[in-house]
Amino acid sequence: MIDVLVIGSGGAGLTAALKAKELGSKVLVVSKTYPTHSQTCQAQGGINAVLKEDQQDSVENYINDTYKASHKLGKIENIKFFCEKSKETITWLDSIGVPFSRDENANIAQRKFGGTKAKRTCYSSDYTGLKILHTLYDQSIKNSIDFLNEHILLELLVKDSKVNGAIFLNIENSKIIQIEAKSIILATGGYSGVYHQYTTNSYSSTGDGIAAAYRAGAKLSNMEFIQFHPTSLEGKNILISESARGEGGYLVDSKEQRFIDELRPRDEVARAIYKKQHQGDKIYLDLRHLGLEKIEAVMPQERKLVYDFMKLKMEKDLIPVSPSAHYTMGGILTTIDAKTTLENLYACGECAQSGIHGANRLGGNSLLEIVTFGKIAGENAAKNSKNKETVEVEKIRVQEIKKEIEEILKKECKTSFYSTKNELGKLFFNNVGLFREKKKMQKALDYLENKKEEIENLGVADKSKIHNKNLIELLEFKNIYLIAQLIVKSALKREESRGAHYRVDFENEKEAFDKISISIKKEENIEILFEEIV
């Protein structure tokens, strides 16, 4: 039997797998895509750490910056642990071969990101996430970790509030399989895919693990907080990292005038751009003054992306940009030990609400989070599996799911869900995006409720069982539909503005909402409530 089943093969999942393996566990990593395809590779700019305490920076400053960015919704105990571990985390990544850029003294180079005055962000050119991901995967191969790729998570196996495995669909042949395990780690990423065609994320960011955890009865938290990155290529949704502004890039309007401090927190910069655009202006990233030599040294990937997709040169042209959904702060509620509210179930990375980001995330903190809490999840999942010989599972659920998939394949395809997915993405960007108000969010909720019967009865045009992309995308869309309800219901309940959640009808932060939101399944209904941060 598997000791530790890791679901998801991005940076968080691979770190968890390596730690559990190091502690002697039998580990299996199951993933919808392939390990080097995960969203981790999109994190271009860097990973935060205080490598040396001096007059320029300290761990205390880092804790204060992270807590301030969270708008009082971060858990101070968790943030303290996270920041204090930052040097150890970078040292470990350096030791396993991550090729960090170096300064003139051969020390790991650091750059400044928004929300802080210190140069705290370690980087590997503008490929930081990609380099970390590839290094973790190399280490996983070296340590003989087993992988099962192209299997999408359908449900968690639960008995008496204990999770004892999971059910997957093999994308290659549509067969349903059940995998039993003593401990399960979810590392399945975030849910920016709800904002389809308005997100920097890949099409795979559909919140599958979060949706499965919710259906299994786990508590979710802070689902209303979505971070919109200020600078994606206009009309393309391709990320231009904060490193561009960190290295000295300007944001200018159509008159080439700067209109905001480019290193203010992301939510403030993104709203300023959105507001200008809705007044009919165009916004550009201006890097011309940096010169070709510097741009090629610190942003070679971004320069290439800009040229490939816009036929513009960073050193000569203004780059048109707009905000896009980029990161989701909400997710499965976890403790400092990466435990969820269900026994045997752990979560780490963007799918978890680990008490670090609260209402907003500092750039450079997500990569640190996936490694810090990936290790914690792997360690505690391994310990949890030590004294168990076997687990009990209900055999009936896998049979029910097989029947459900067969029914979908048999149904006549009367409506294409792709047009609904496009409508939903646009509706959420406009109504549950950077500026929110009750009337617009209620319209989005009404849309979802009106679509309920249609979505329950959706079929697929492709009836094949071999690499049926149509079927996979329908299963993903059903998760998007569920999570969209959780976002808008949480956002309606939080009658204030805080961090990334900005309401024009409640413009101020309210002490009564110094609490995390909780989303939980009550029979077939979604219940939203608020809990103290303890």
Short mmCIF file of C-alpha atoms in Angstrom, two decimals:
data_model
loop_
_atom_site.label_atom_id
_atom_site.label_comp_id
_atom_site.label_asym_id
_atom_site.label_seq_id
_atom_site.Cartn_x
_atom_site.Cartn_y
_atom_site.Cartn_z
CA MET A 1 0.00 0.00 0.00
CA ILE A 2 1.08 3.58 -0.70
CA ASP A 3 2.20 5.43 2.42
CA VAL A 4 1.97 8.92 0.97
CA LEU A 5 -0.10 9.74 -2.11
CA VAL A 6 0.84 13.17 -3.51
CA ILE A 7 -1.71 14.63 -5.93
CA GLY A 8 -0.11 17.29 -8.11
CA SER A 9 3.44 17.48 -9.43
CA GLY A 10 4.32 21.18 -9.24
CA GLY A 11 6.87 22.62 -6.86
CA ALA A 12 4.78 21.93 -3.73
CA GLY A 13 3.99 18.33 -4.69
CA LEU A 14 7.56 17.46 -5.67
CA THR A 15 8.98 19.00 -2.48
CA ALA A 16 6.47 17.06 -0.38
CA ALA A 17 7.28 13.84 -2.23
CA LEU A 18 11.04 14.31 -1.72
CA LYS A 19 10.61 14.91 2.01
CA ALA A 20 8.29 11.93 2.52
CA LYS A 21 10.66 9.71 0.55
CA GLU A 22 13.62 10.92 2.62
CA LEU A 23 11.72 9.77 5.73
CA GLY A 24 11.32 6.28 4.31
CA SER A 25 7.76 6.42 2.98
CA LYS A 26 6.51 4.64 -0.11
CA VAL A 27 5.47 7.62 -2.25
CA LEU A 28 3.40 7.96 -5.41
CA VAL A 29 2.88 11.27 -7.24
CA VAL A 30 -0.24 11.42 -9.41
CA SER A 31 -0.74 14.32 -11.77
CA LYS A 32 -3.17 15.60 -14.40
CA THR A 33 -0.31 16.80 -16.60
CA TYR A 34 3.46 16.20 -16.47
CA PRO A 35 5.75 17.45 -13.69
CA THR A 36 7.49 20.10 -15.77
CA HIS A 37 4.17 21.47 -17.06
CA SER A 38 2.90 22.79 -13.75
CA GLN A 39 2.02 26.37 -12.91
CA THR A 40 5.24 26.71 -10.86
CA CYS A 41 7.13 27.44 -14.08
CA GLN A 42 5.03 30.61 -14.53
CA ALA A 43 6.63 32.19 -11.42
CA GLN A 44 9.31 34.12 -13.24
CA GLY A 45 10.49 36.84 -10.89
CA GLY A 46 11.88 35.16 -7.81
CA ILE A 47 11.61 33.74 -4.32
CA ASN A 48 11.86 35.82 -1.15
CA ALA A 49 14.32 35.30 1.69
CA VAL A 50 16.34 37.25 4.19
CA LEU A 51 19.82 35.86 3.57
CA LYS A 52 21.68 38.39 5.69
CA GLU A 53 20.37 40.57 8.50
CA ASP A 54 21.79 44.10 8.43
CA GLN A 55 20.58 47.69 8.24
CA GLN A 56 18.92 46.98 4.88
CA ASP A 57 16.77 44.05 5.95
CA SER A 58 15.85 41.67 8.76
CA VAL A 59 13.56 38.73 9.39
CA GLU A 60 11.44 41.03 11.53
CA ASN A 61 10.98 43.40 8.57
CA TYR A 62 10.03 40.46 6.37
CA ILE A 63 7.43 39.27 8.89
CA ASN A 64 6.01 42.79 9.11
CA ASP A 65 5.85 43.22 5.30
CA THR A 66 4.09 39.87 4.82
CA TYR A 67 1.59 40.52 7.62
CA LYS A 68 0.92 44.04 6.35
CA ALA A 69 0.26 42.71 2.84
CA SER A 70 -2.21 40.20 4.31
CA HIS A 71 -4.31 43.06 5.72
CA LYS A 72 -4.52 41.35 9.11
CA LEU A 73 -5.84 38.08 7.66
CA GLY A 74 -2.49 36.28 7.83
CA LYS A 75 -1.81 34.11 10.85
CA ILE A 76 1.17 35.68 12.59
CA GLU A 77 2.49 32.35 13.98
CA ASN A 78 2.56 30.84 10.49
CA ILE A 79 4.09 33.96 8.91
CA LYS A 80 6.83 34.03 11.57
CA PHE A 81 7.68 30.38 10.92
CA PHE A 82 7.64 30.95 7.15
CA CYS A 83 9.94 34.00 7.24
CA GLU A 84 12.34 32.57 9.81
CA LYS A 85 12.76 29.46 7.60
CA SER A 86 13.42 31.49 4.44
CA LYS A 87 17.23 31.38 4.55
CA GLU A 88 17.19 27.64 5.29
CA THR A 89 14.82 27.08 2.36
CA ILE A 90 17.03 28.96 -0.12
CA THR A 91 20.13 27.21 1.21
CA TRP A 92 18.45 23.85 0.59
CA LEU A 93 17.41 24.81 -2.95
CA ASP A 94 20.95 26.02 -3.63
CA SER A 95 22.37 22.75 -2.29
CA ILE A 96 20.27 20.60 -4.62
CA GLY A 97 21.32 22.58 -7.68
CA VAL A 98 18.91 25.45 -8.38
CA PRO A 99 21.02 27.82 -10.56
CA PHE A 100 20.41 31.11 -8.77
CA SER A 101 21.82 34.26 -10.37
CA ARG A 102 24.87 35.61 -8.52
CA ASP A 103 26.09 39.10 -7.66
CA GLU A 104 29.61 40.47 -8.20
CA ASN A 105 30.78 38.68 -5.02
CA ALA A 106 29.32 35.34 -6.15
CA ASN A 107 26.54 35.53 -3.55
CA ILE A 108 22.95 34.73 -4.50
CA ALA A 109 21.64 37.89 -6.19
CA GLN A 110 18.50 39.59 -4.84
CA ARG A 111 16.16 42.17 -6.38
CA LYS A 112 13.43 44.40 -5.03
CA PHE A 113 9.76 43.49 -5.45
CA GLY A 114 6.61 45.43 -4.61
CA GLY A 115 5.38 45.86 -1.04
CA THR A 116 8.87 46.12 0.47
CA LYS A 117 11.84 48.49 0.46
CA ALA A 118 14.42 45.72 0.76
CA LYS A 119 16.16 43.73 -1.96
CA ARG A 120 14.85 40.38 -0.79
CA THR A 121 13.91 38.39 -3.88
CA CYS A 122 16.39 35.71 -4.98
CA TYR A 123 16.14 34.84 -8.66
CA SER A 124 17.40 32.78 -11.53
CA SER A 125 17.26 35.36 -14.33
CA ASP A 126 13.50 35.45 -15.08
CA TYR A 127 13.14 31.66 -15.08
CA THR A 128 13.09 31.19 -11.28
CA GLY A 129 10.03 28.94 -10.97
CA LEU A 130 11.04 26.91 -14.01
CA LYS A 131 14.56 26.33 -12.65
CA ILE A 132 13.24 25.32 -9.23
CA LEU A 133 10.70 22.98 -10.81
CA HIS A 134 13.24 21.28 -13.06
CA THR A 135 15.69 20.88 -10.19
CA LEU A 136 13.03 19.31 -7.94
CA TYR A 137 12.05 16.95 -10.75
CA ASP A 138 15.69 15.97 -11.31
CA GLN A 139 15.94 15.20 -7.58
CA SER A 140 12.71 13.18 -7.72
CA ILE A 141 14.12 11.01 -10.51
CA LYS A 142 17.40 10.64 -8.64
CA ASN A 143 15.47 9.49 -5.55
CA SER A 144 13.37 6.98 -7.55
CA ILE A 145 10.01 8.57 -6.78
CA ASP A 146 7.15 6.93 -8.69
CA PHE A 147 4.93 9.03 -10.97
CA LEU A 148 1.54 8.40 -12.52
CA ASN A 149 0.92 11.16 -15.06
CA GLU A 150 -2.21 12.09 -17.04
CA HIS A 151 -4.66 11.08 -14.32
CA ILE A 152 -7.25 13.66 -13.28
CA LEU A 153 -8.51 13.63 -9.69
CA LEU A 154 -12.26 12.96 -9.48
CA GLU A 155 -12.99 12.36 -5.79
CA LEU A 156 -11.31 11.73 -2.47
CA LEU A 157 -12.20 8.47 -0.71
CA VAL A 158 -13.70 9.35 2.65
CA LYS A 159 -14.99 7.17 5.47
CA ASP A 160 -15.94 8.58 8.89
CA SER A 161 -14.21 11.92 8.06
CA LYS A 162 -10.98 10.06 7.27
CA VAL A 163 -9.49 10.34 3.79
CA ASN A 164 -8.03 7.01 2.70
CA GLY A 165 -7.31 7.48 -0.98
CA ALA A 166 -8.62 9.00 -4.17
CA ILE A 167 -10.37 8.16 -7.42
CA PHE A 168 -8.86 9.21 -10.75
CA LEU A 169 -9.71 9.06 -14.44
CA ASN A 170 -6.89 7.88 -16.69
CA ILE A 171 -6.80 10.51 -19.44
CA GLU A 172 -5.24 8.08 -21.90
CA ASN A 173 -8.11 5.53 -21.87
CA SER A 174 -10.88 7.02 -19.63
CA LYS A 175 -10.59 4.13 -17.14
CA ILE A 176 -11.44 4.88 -13.52
CA ILE A 177 -8.94 3.79 -10.90
CA GLN A 178 -8.92 3.89 -7.13
CA ILE A 179 -5.68 4.43 -5.19
CA GLU A 180 -5.66 3.75 -1.46
CA ALA A 181 -3.09 5.43 0.78
CA LYS A 182 -2.37 6.05 4.45
CA SER A 183 -1.79 9.79 3.93
CA ILE A 184 -2.85 12.02 1.06
CA ILE A 185 -1.32 15.38 0.11
CA LEU A 186 -3.18 17.74 -2.20
CA ALA A 187 -0.83 20.01 -4.18
CA THR A 188 -3.14 20.69 -7.11
CA GLY A 189 -2.76 24.44 -7.58
CA GLY A 190 -5.16 27.36 -7.60
CA TYR A 191 -8.37 28.38 -9.37
CA SER A 192 -7.62 31.39 -11.56
CA GLY A 193 -9.07 29.32 -14.42
CA VAL A 194 -12.50 30.61 -13.32
CA TYR A 195 -11.40 33.85 -15.07
CA HIS A 196 -10.99 31.98 -18.36
CA GLN A 197 -9.39 34.18 -21.04
CA TYR A 198 -8.62 36.80 -18.36
CA THR A 199 -5.85 34.95 -16.52
CA THR A 200 -2.11 34.42 -16.81
CA ASN A 201 -2.62 30.79 -15.71
CA SER A 202 -2.64 27.75 -17.95
CA TYR A 203 -5.91 26.04 -18.91
CA SER A 204 -5.13 23.41 -16.25
CA SER A 205 -5.65 25.74 -13.27
CA THR A 206 -9.19 24.61 -12.61
CA GLY A 207 -9.13 24.03 -8.86
CA ASP A 208 -9.68 20.26 -9.11
CA GLY A 209 -8.16 19.48 -5.70
CA ILE A 210 -9.98 22.31 -3.94
CA ALA A 211 -13.30 21.21 -5.44
CA ALA A 212 -12.68 17.57 -4.44
CA ALA A 213 -11.74 18.61 -0.87
CA TYR A 214 -14.92 20.70 -0.62
CA ARG A 215 -17.08 17.79 -1.81
CA ALA A 216 -15.34 15.54 0.75
CA GLY A 217 -16.28 17.93 3.57
CA ALA A 218 -13.03 19.86 4.15
CA LYS A 219 -13.20 23.50 5.15
CA LEU A 220 -12.13 26.01 2.49
CA SER A 221 -11.14 29.56 3.38
CA ASN A 222 -10.79 33.06 1.88
CA MET A 223 -12.13 32.00 -1.52
CA GLU A 224 -13.04 35.63 -2.33
CA PHE A 225 -9.39 36.76 -2.55
CA ILE A 226 -8.01 36.64 -6.10
CA GLN A 227 -4.84 38.50 -7.02
CA PHE A 228 -4.82 40.30 -10.36
CA HIS A 229 -1.31 40.82 -11.70
CA PRO A 230 -0.86 44.38 -13.02
CA THR A 231 1.19 43.51 -16.09
CA SER A 232 0.12 40.88 -18.56
CA LEU A 233 0.52 41.51 -22.27
CA GLU A 234 -2.62 43.29 -23.45
CA GLY A 235 -4.98 40.90 -25.21
CA LYS A 236 -2.65 37.92 -24.65
CA ASN A 237 -2.76 37.38 -20.84
CA ILE A 238 0.93 36.46 -20.89
CA LEU A 239 2.66 37.42 -17.66
CA ILE A 240 5.35 40.07 -17.56
CA SER A 241 6.83 39.52 -14.14
CA GLU A 242 7.14 42.03 -11.34
CA SER A 243 10.87 41.74 -11.94
CA ALA A 244 10.36 44.17 -14.86
CA ARG A 245 9.22 46.88 -12.42
CA GLY A 246 11.63 45.66 -9.74
CA GLU A 247 14.53 46.25 -12.12
CA GLY A 248 13.36 49.82 -12.77
CA GLY A 249 10.58 49.61 -15.38
CA TYR A 250 7.90 52.33 -15.43
CA LEU A 251 4.16 52.23 -15.99
CA VAL A 252 3.02 55.07 -18.25
CA ASP A 253 -0.24 56.19 -19.84
CA SER A 254 -0.85 57.14 -23.47
CA LYS A 255 0.83 60.53 -22.81
CA GLU A 256 3.89 58.62 -21.49
CA GLN A 257 3.22 59.97 -17.99
CA ARG A 258 3.84 57.81 -14.90
CA PHE A 259 0.72 57.66 -12.72
CA ILE A 260 1.58 55.38 -9.78
CA ASP A 261 4.56 54.13 -7.78
CA GLU A 262 5.20 50.90 -9.73
CA LEU A 263 6.27 49.03 -6.57
CA ARG A 264 3.09 49.59 -4.59
CA PRO A 265 1.30 46.32 -3.69
CA ARG A 266 -0.08 44.47 -6.69
CA ASP A 267 -3.74 45.07 -5.87
CA GLU A 268 -3.22 48.85 -5.80
CA VAL A 269 -1.21 48.92 -9.04
CA ALA A 270 -3.67 46.62 -10.85
CA ARG A 271 -6.67 48.73 -9.82
CA ALA A 272 -4.93 51.94 -10.94
CA ILE A 273 -4.31 50.43 -14.39
CA TYR A 274 -7.85 49.04 -14.69
CA LYS A 275 -9.31 52.43 -13.73
CA LYS A 276 -7.25 54.24 -16.36
CA GLN A 277 -8.23 51.72 -19.00
CA HIS A 278 -11.91 52.14 -18.19
CA GLN A 279 -11.46 55.87 -18.72
CA GLY A 280 -10.35 55.03 -22.25
CA ASP A 281 -6.60 55.27 -21.71
CA LYS A 282 -3.95 52.73 -22.70
CA ILE A 283 -1.25 51.64 -20.28
CA TYR A 284 2.30 50.67 -21.17
CA LEU A 285 5.32 49.14 -19.50
CA ASP A 286 8.34 51.29 -20.33
CA LEU A 287 11.73 49.57 -20.07
CA ARG A 288 13.54 51.50 -22.79
CA HIS A 289 15.77 53.37 -20.34
CA LEU A 290 17.19 50.08 -18.98
CA GLY A 291 18.94 49.28 -22.26
CA LEU A 292 19.36 46.03 -24.15
CA GLU A 293 22.33 44.72 -22.15
CA LYS A 294 20.50 44.84 -18.81
CA ILE A 295 17.23 43.55 -20.25
CA GLU A 296 18.97 40.55 -21.80
CA ALA A 297 20.79 39.86 -18.51
CA VAL A 298 17.79 39.95 -16.16
CA MET A 299 14.69 39.43 -18.36
CA PRO A 300 15.66 37.31 -21.37
CA GLN A 301 12.48 35.21 -21.25
CA GLU A 302 10.17 38.22 -21.01
CA ARG A 303 11.97 40.00 -23.83
CA LYS A 304 11.49 36.93 -26.01
CA LEU A 305 7.81 36.59 -25.06
CA VAL A 306 7.16 40.23 -25.89
CA TYR A 307 8.80 39.86 -29.26
CA ASP A 308 7.22 36.49 -30.10
CA PHE A 309 3.67 37.54 -29.19
CA MET A 310 3.65 41.31 -29.83
CA LYS A 311 6.53 41.82 -32.30
CA LEU A 312 7.81 44.55 -29.97
CA LYS A 313 11.28 45.07 -28.53
CA MET A 314 11.54 45.95 -24.85
CA GLU A 315 14.59 48.15 -25.38
CA LYS A 316 12.88 50.23 -28.10
CA ASP A 317 9.09 50.00 -27.72
CA LEU A 318 6.41 50.70 -25.15
CA ILE A 319 4.74 47.42 -24.13
CA PRO A 320 0.91 47.55 -23.79
CA VAL A 321 -0.22 45.78 -20.60
CA SER A 322 -3.41 45.08 -18.64
CA PRO A 323 -4.27 43.24 -15.38
CA SER A 324 -5.14 39.53 -15.38
CA ALA A 325 -6.15 37.03 -12.69
CA HIS A 326 -2.87 35.52 -11.54
CA TYR A 327 -2.97 33.94 -8.10
CA THR A 328 -5.66 32.74 -5.71
CA MET A 329 -5.11 33.35 -2.00
CA GLY A 330 -8.05 31.16 -0.94
CA GLY A 331 -8.07 27.40 -0.76
CA ILE A 332 -8.17 24.40 1.56
CA LEU A 333 -7.77 25.58 5.16
CA THR A 334 -4.57 24.18 6.67
CA THR A 335 -2.69 24.47 9.95
CA ILE A 336 0.99 25.28 10.37
CA ASP A 337 1.50 21.49 10.04
CA ALA A 338 -0.20 21.50 6.59
CA LYS A 339 -3.11 19.49 8.03
CA THR A 340 -6.61 20.04 6.65
CA THR A 341 -9.80 19.63 8.63
CA LEU A 342 -10.08 15.99 7.46
CA GLU A 343 -7.98 13.23 9.00
CA ASN A 344 -5.08 11.92 6.84
CA LEU A 345 -5.48 14.80 4.35
CA TYR A 346 -2.77 17.45 3.92
CA ALA A 347 -2.50 20.35 1.49
CA CYS A 348 0.29 22.65 0.34
CA GLY A 349 0.99 25.22 -2.35
CA GLU A 350 -1.62 27.38 -4.04
CA CYS A 351 -4.48 24.96 -3.28
CA ALA A 352 -3.97 25.60 0.45
CA GLN A 353 -4.93 28.61 2.59
CA SER A 354 -1.98 28.25 4.95
CA GLY A 355 -2.37 31.55 6.81
CA ILE A 356 0.44 33.33 4.94
CA HIS A 357 -1.12 35.55 2.29
CA GLY A 358 -4.44 36.63 3.81
CA ALA A 359 -6.08 39.28 1.62
CA ASN A 360 -3.06 39.81 -0.62
CA ARG A 361 0.22 38.10 -1.50
CA LEU A 362 3.63 39.68 -1.71
CA GLY A 363 5.40 38.92 -4.98
CA GLY A 364 8.10 36.29 -4.34
CA ASN A 365 6.21 34.65 -1.46
CA SER A 366 4.44 31.94 -3.45
CA LEU A 367 7.60 30.05 -4.44
CA LEU A 368 8.83 30.21 -0.86
CA GLU A 369 5.47 28.92 0.36
CA ILE A 370 5.40 25.89 -1.94
CA VAL A 371 8.83 24.73 -0.77
CA THR A 372 8.42 25.60 2.93
CA PHE A 373 5.00 24.00 3.34
CA GLY A 374 5.70 21.27 0.78
CA LYS A 375 8.40 20.02 3.15
CA ILE A 376 6.08 20.30 6.15
CA ALA A 377 3.29 18.42 4.35
CA GLY A 378 5.69 15.64 3.28
CA GLU A 379 7.13 15.30 6.76
CA ASN A 380 3.79 15.15 8.58
CA ALA A 381 2.15 12.89 6.00
CA ALA A 382 5.07 10.48 6.37
CA LYS A 383 4.78 10.51 10.17
CA ASN A 384 1.02 9.98 9.94
CA SER A 385 1.47 6.85 7.82
CA LYS A 386 4.11 5.27 10.07
CA ASN A 387 1.84 3.38 12.45
CA LYS A 388 -0.82 2.25 10.01
CA GLU A 389 -0.91 -1.19 8.47
CA THR A 390 -3.83 -0.59 6.15
CA VAL A 391 -6.86 1.64 5.57
CA GLU A 392 -10.57 0.97 5.07
CA VAL A 393 -12.32 2.34 2.00
CA GLU A 394 -15.84 2.23 0.62
CA LYS A 395 -15.77 0.21 -2.61
CA ILE A 396 -19.15 1.47 -3.75
CA ARG A 397 -18.06 5.02 -4.61
CA VAL A 398 -15.73 3.99 -7.41
CA GLN A 399 -18.56 2.01 -9.01
CA GLU A 400 -20.86 5.02 -8.77
CA ILE A 401 -18.27 7.25 -10.44
CA LYS A 402 -17.73 4.75 -13.26
CA LYS A 403 -21.48 4.88 -13.88
CA GLU A 404 -21.50 8.69 -13.80
CA ILE A 405 -18.74 8.90 -16.44
CA GLU A 406 -20.57 6.36 -18.63
CA GLU A 407 -23.74 8.47 -18.33
CA ILE A 408 -21.88 11.62 -19.44
CA LEU A 409 -20.54 9.79 -22.49
CA LYS A 410 -24.04 8.52 -23.37
CA LYS A 411 -25.78 11.90 -23.06
CA GLU A 412 -26.74 13.79 -26.15
CA CYS A 413 -24.62 16.94 -26.44
CA LYS A 414 -27.28 19.62 -26.79
CA THR A 415 -25.22 22.56 -25.52
CA SER A 416 -21.53 23.36 -25.79
CA PHE A 417 -20.07 24.21 -22.38
CA TYR A 418 -17.18 26.05 -24.06
CA SER A 419 -19.33 29.10 -24.78
CA THR A 420 -20.57 29.07 -21.15
CA LYS A 421 -16.96 28.84 -19.94
CA ASN A 422 -16.08 31.93 -22.02
CA GLU A 423 -19.15 33.82 -20.76
CA LEU A 424 -18.34 32.91 -17.17
CA GLY A 425 -14.73 34.08 -17.46
CA LYS A 426 -15.76 37.45 -18.89
CA LEU A 427 -18.62 37.88 -16.40
CA PHE A 428 -16.35 37.17 -13.43
CA PHE A 429 -13.57 39.48 -14.67
CA ASN A 430 -16.07 42.33 -15.05
CA ASN A 431 -18.35 41.64 -12.07
CA VAL A 432 -16.23 39.75 -9.52
CA GLY A 433 -12.86 41.20 -10.46
CA LEU A 434 -10.81 44.22 -9.43
CA PHE A 435 -13.81 46.39 -8.49
CA ARG A 436 -16.83 44.69 -6.94
CA GLU A 437 -20.30 45.71 -5.80
CA LYS A 438 -23.38 43.84 -4.64
CA LYS A 439 -25.50 44.45 -7.74
CA LYS A 440 -22.86 43.16 -10.17
CA MET A 441 -21.89 40.18 -8.02
CA GLN A 442 -25.56 39.23 -7.58
CA LYS A 443 -25.88 39.26 -11.38
CA ALA A 444 -22.97 36.80 -11.56
CA LEU A 445 -24.56 34.58 -8.92
CA ASP A 446 -27.93 34.67 -10.73
CA TYR A 447 -26.15 33.63 -13.93
CA LEU A 448 -24.64 30.62 -12.15
CA GLU A 449 -27.97 29.60 -10.61
CA ASN A 450 -29.75 29.90 -13.96
CA LYS A 451 -27.14 27.60 -15.50
CA LYS A 452 -27.43 24.91 -12.81
CA GLU A 453 -29.78 22.52 -14.61
CA GLU A 454 -27.97 22.96 -17.94
CA ILE A 455 -24.60 22.18 -16.37
CA GLU A 456 -25.90 19.13 -14.48
CA ASN A 457 -27.08 17.66 -17.77
CA LEU A 458 -24.12 18.46 -19.99
CA GLY A 459 -22.81 15.81 -22.30
CA VAL A 460 -19.84 15.70 -24.65
CA ALA A 461 -19.73 15.59 -28.44
CA ASP A 462 -16.71 13.25 -28.45
CA LYS A 463 -17.79 9.78 -27.28
CA SER A 464 -14.33 8.22 -27.58
CA LYS A 465 -12.53 6.84 -24.54
CA ILE A 466 -9.03 7.46 -25.93
CA HIS A 467 -7.50 10.81 -24.94
CA ASN A 468 -10.95 12.37 -24.77
CA LYS A 469 -10.03 16.02 -24.22
CA ASN A 470 -13.68 17.02 -24.52
CA LEU A 471 -14.54 14.85 -21.49
CA ILE A 472 -11.60 16.12 -19.40
CA GLU A 473 -12.48 19.74 -20.12
CA LEU A 474 -16.09 19.11 -19.09
CA LEU A 475 -14.94 17.60 -15.77
CA GLU A 476 -12.67 20.62 -15.25
CA PHE A 477 -15.47 23.00 -16.16
CA LYS A 478 -17.74 21.44 -13.52
CA ASN A 479 -15.06 22.19 -10.93
CA ILE A 480 -14.80 25.77 -12.24
CA TYR A 481 -18.58 26.11 -11.92
CA LEU A 482 -18.50 24.96 -8.29
CA ILE A 483 -15.60 27.23 -7.38
CA ALA A 484 -17.18 30.22 -9.09
CA GLN A 485 -20.13 29.85 -6.69
CA LEU A 486 -17.77 29.71 -3.71
CA ILE A 487 -15.94 32.87 -4.87
CA VAL A 488 -19.02 35.01 -5.43
CA LYS A 489 -20.88 33.85 -2.32
CA SER A 490 -17.82 34.59 -0.15
CA ALA A 491 -17.32 37.96 -1.85
CA LEU A 492 -20.96 38.93 -1.28
CA LYS A 493 -20.70 38.06 2.42
CA ARG A 494 -17.56 40.14 2.98
CA GLU A 495 -19.13 43.61 3.09
CA GLU A 496 -15.90 45.62 3.21
CA SER A 497 -12.79 46.31 1.11
CA ARG A 498 -9.61 44.49 2.07
CA GLY A 499 -6.53 43.80 -0.07
CA ALA A 500 -7.48 42.16 -3.33
CA HIS A 501 -11.19 42.26 -2.44
CA TYR A 502 -12.24 45.84 -3.28
CA ARG A 503 -15.92 46.78 -3.05
CA VAL A 504 -17.08 50.15 -4.33
CA ASP A 505 -20.16 49.86 -2.08
CA PHE A 506 -18.05 49.21 1.05
CA GLU A 507 -14.79 51.06 0.45
CA ASN A 508 -13.23 50.71 3.89
CA GLU A 509 -11.74 47.87 5.88
CA LYS A 510 -13.97 46.92 8.85
CA GLU A 511 -12.75 45.54 12.16
CA ALA A 512 -15.77 43.21 12.24
CA PHE A 513 -14.26 41.41 9.25
CA ASP A 514 -10.80 40.86 10.76
CA LYS A 515 -11.67 37.20 10.22
CA ILE A 516 -11.10 34.50 7.63
CA SER A 517 -14.06 33.37 5.58
CA ILE A 518 -14.99 29.70 5.62
CA SER A 519 -16.80 27.79 2.86
CA ILE A 520 -18.18 24.41 3.83
CA LYS A 521 -20.63 21.91 2.38
CA LYS A 522 -23.83 21.47 4.39
CA GLU A 523 -25.78 18.64 2.77
CA GLU A 524 -26.06 19.97 -0.81
CA ASN A 525 -25.74 23.67 0.10
CA ILE A 526 -22.79 26.04 0.36
CA GLU A 527 -22.46 27.64 3.78
CA ILE A 528 -20.29 30.76 4.15
CA LEU A 529 -19.28 31.96 7.61
CA PHE A 530 -16.45 33.84 9.28
CA GLU A 531 -14.02 32.55 11.90
CA GLU A 532 -11.53 34.27 14.16
CA ILE A 533 -7.83 33.85 13.30
CA VAL A 534 -6.52 31.72 16.16
#
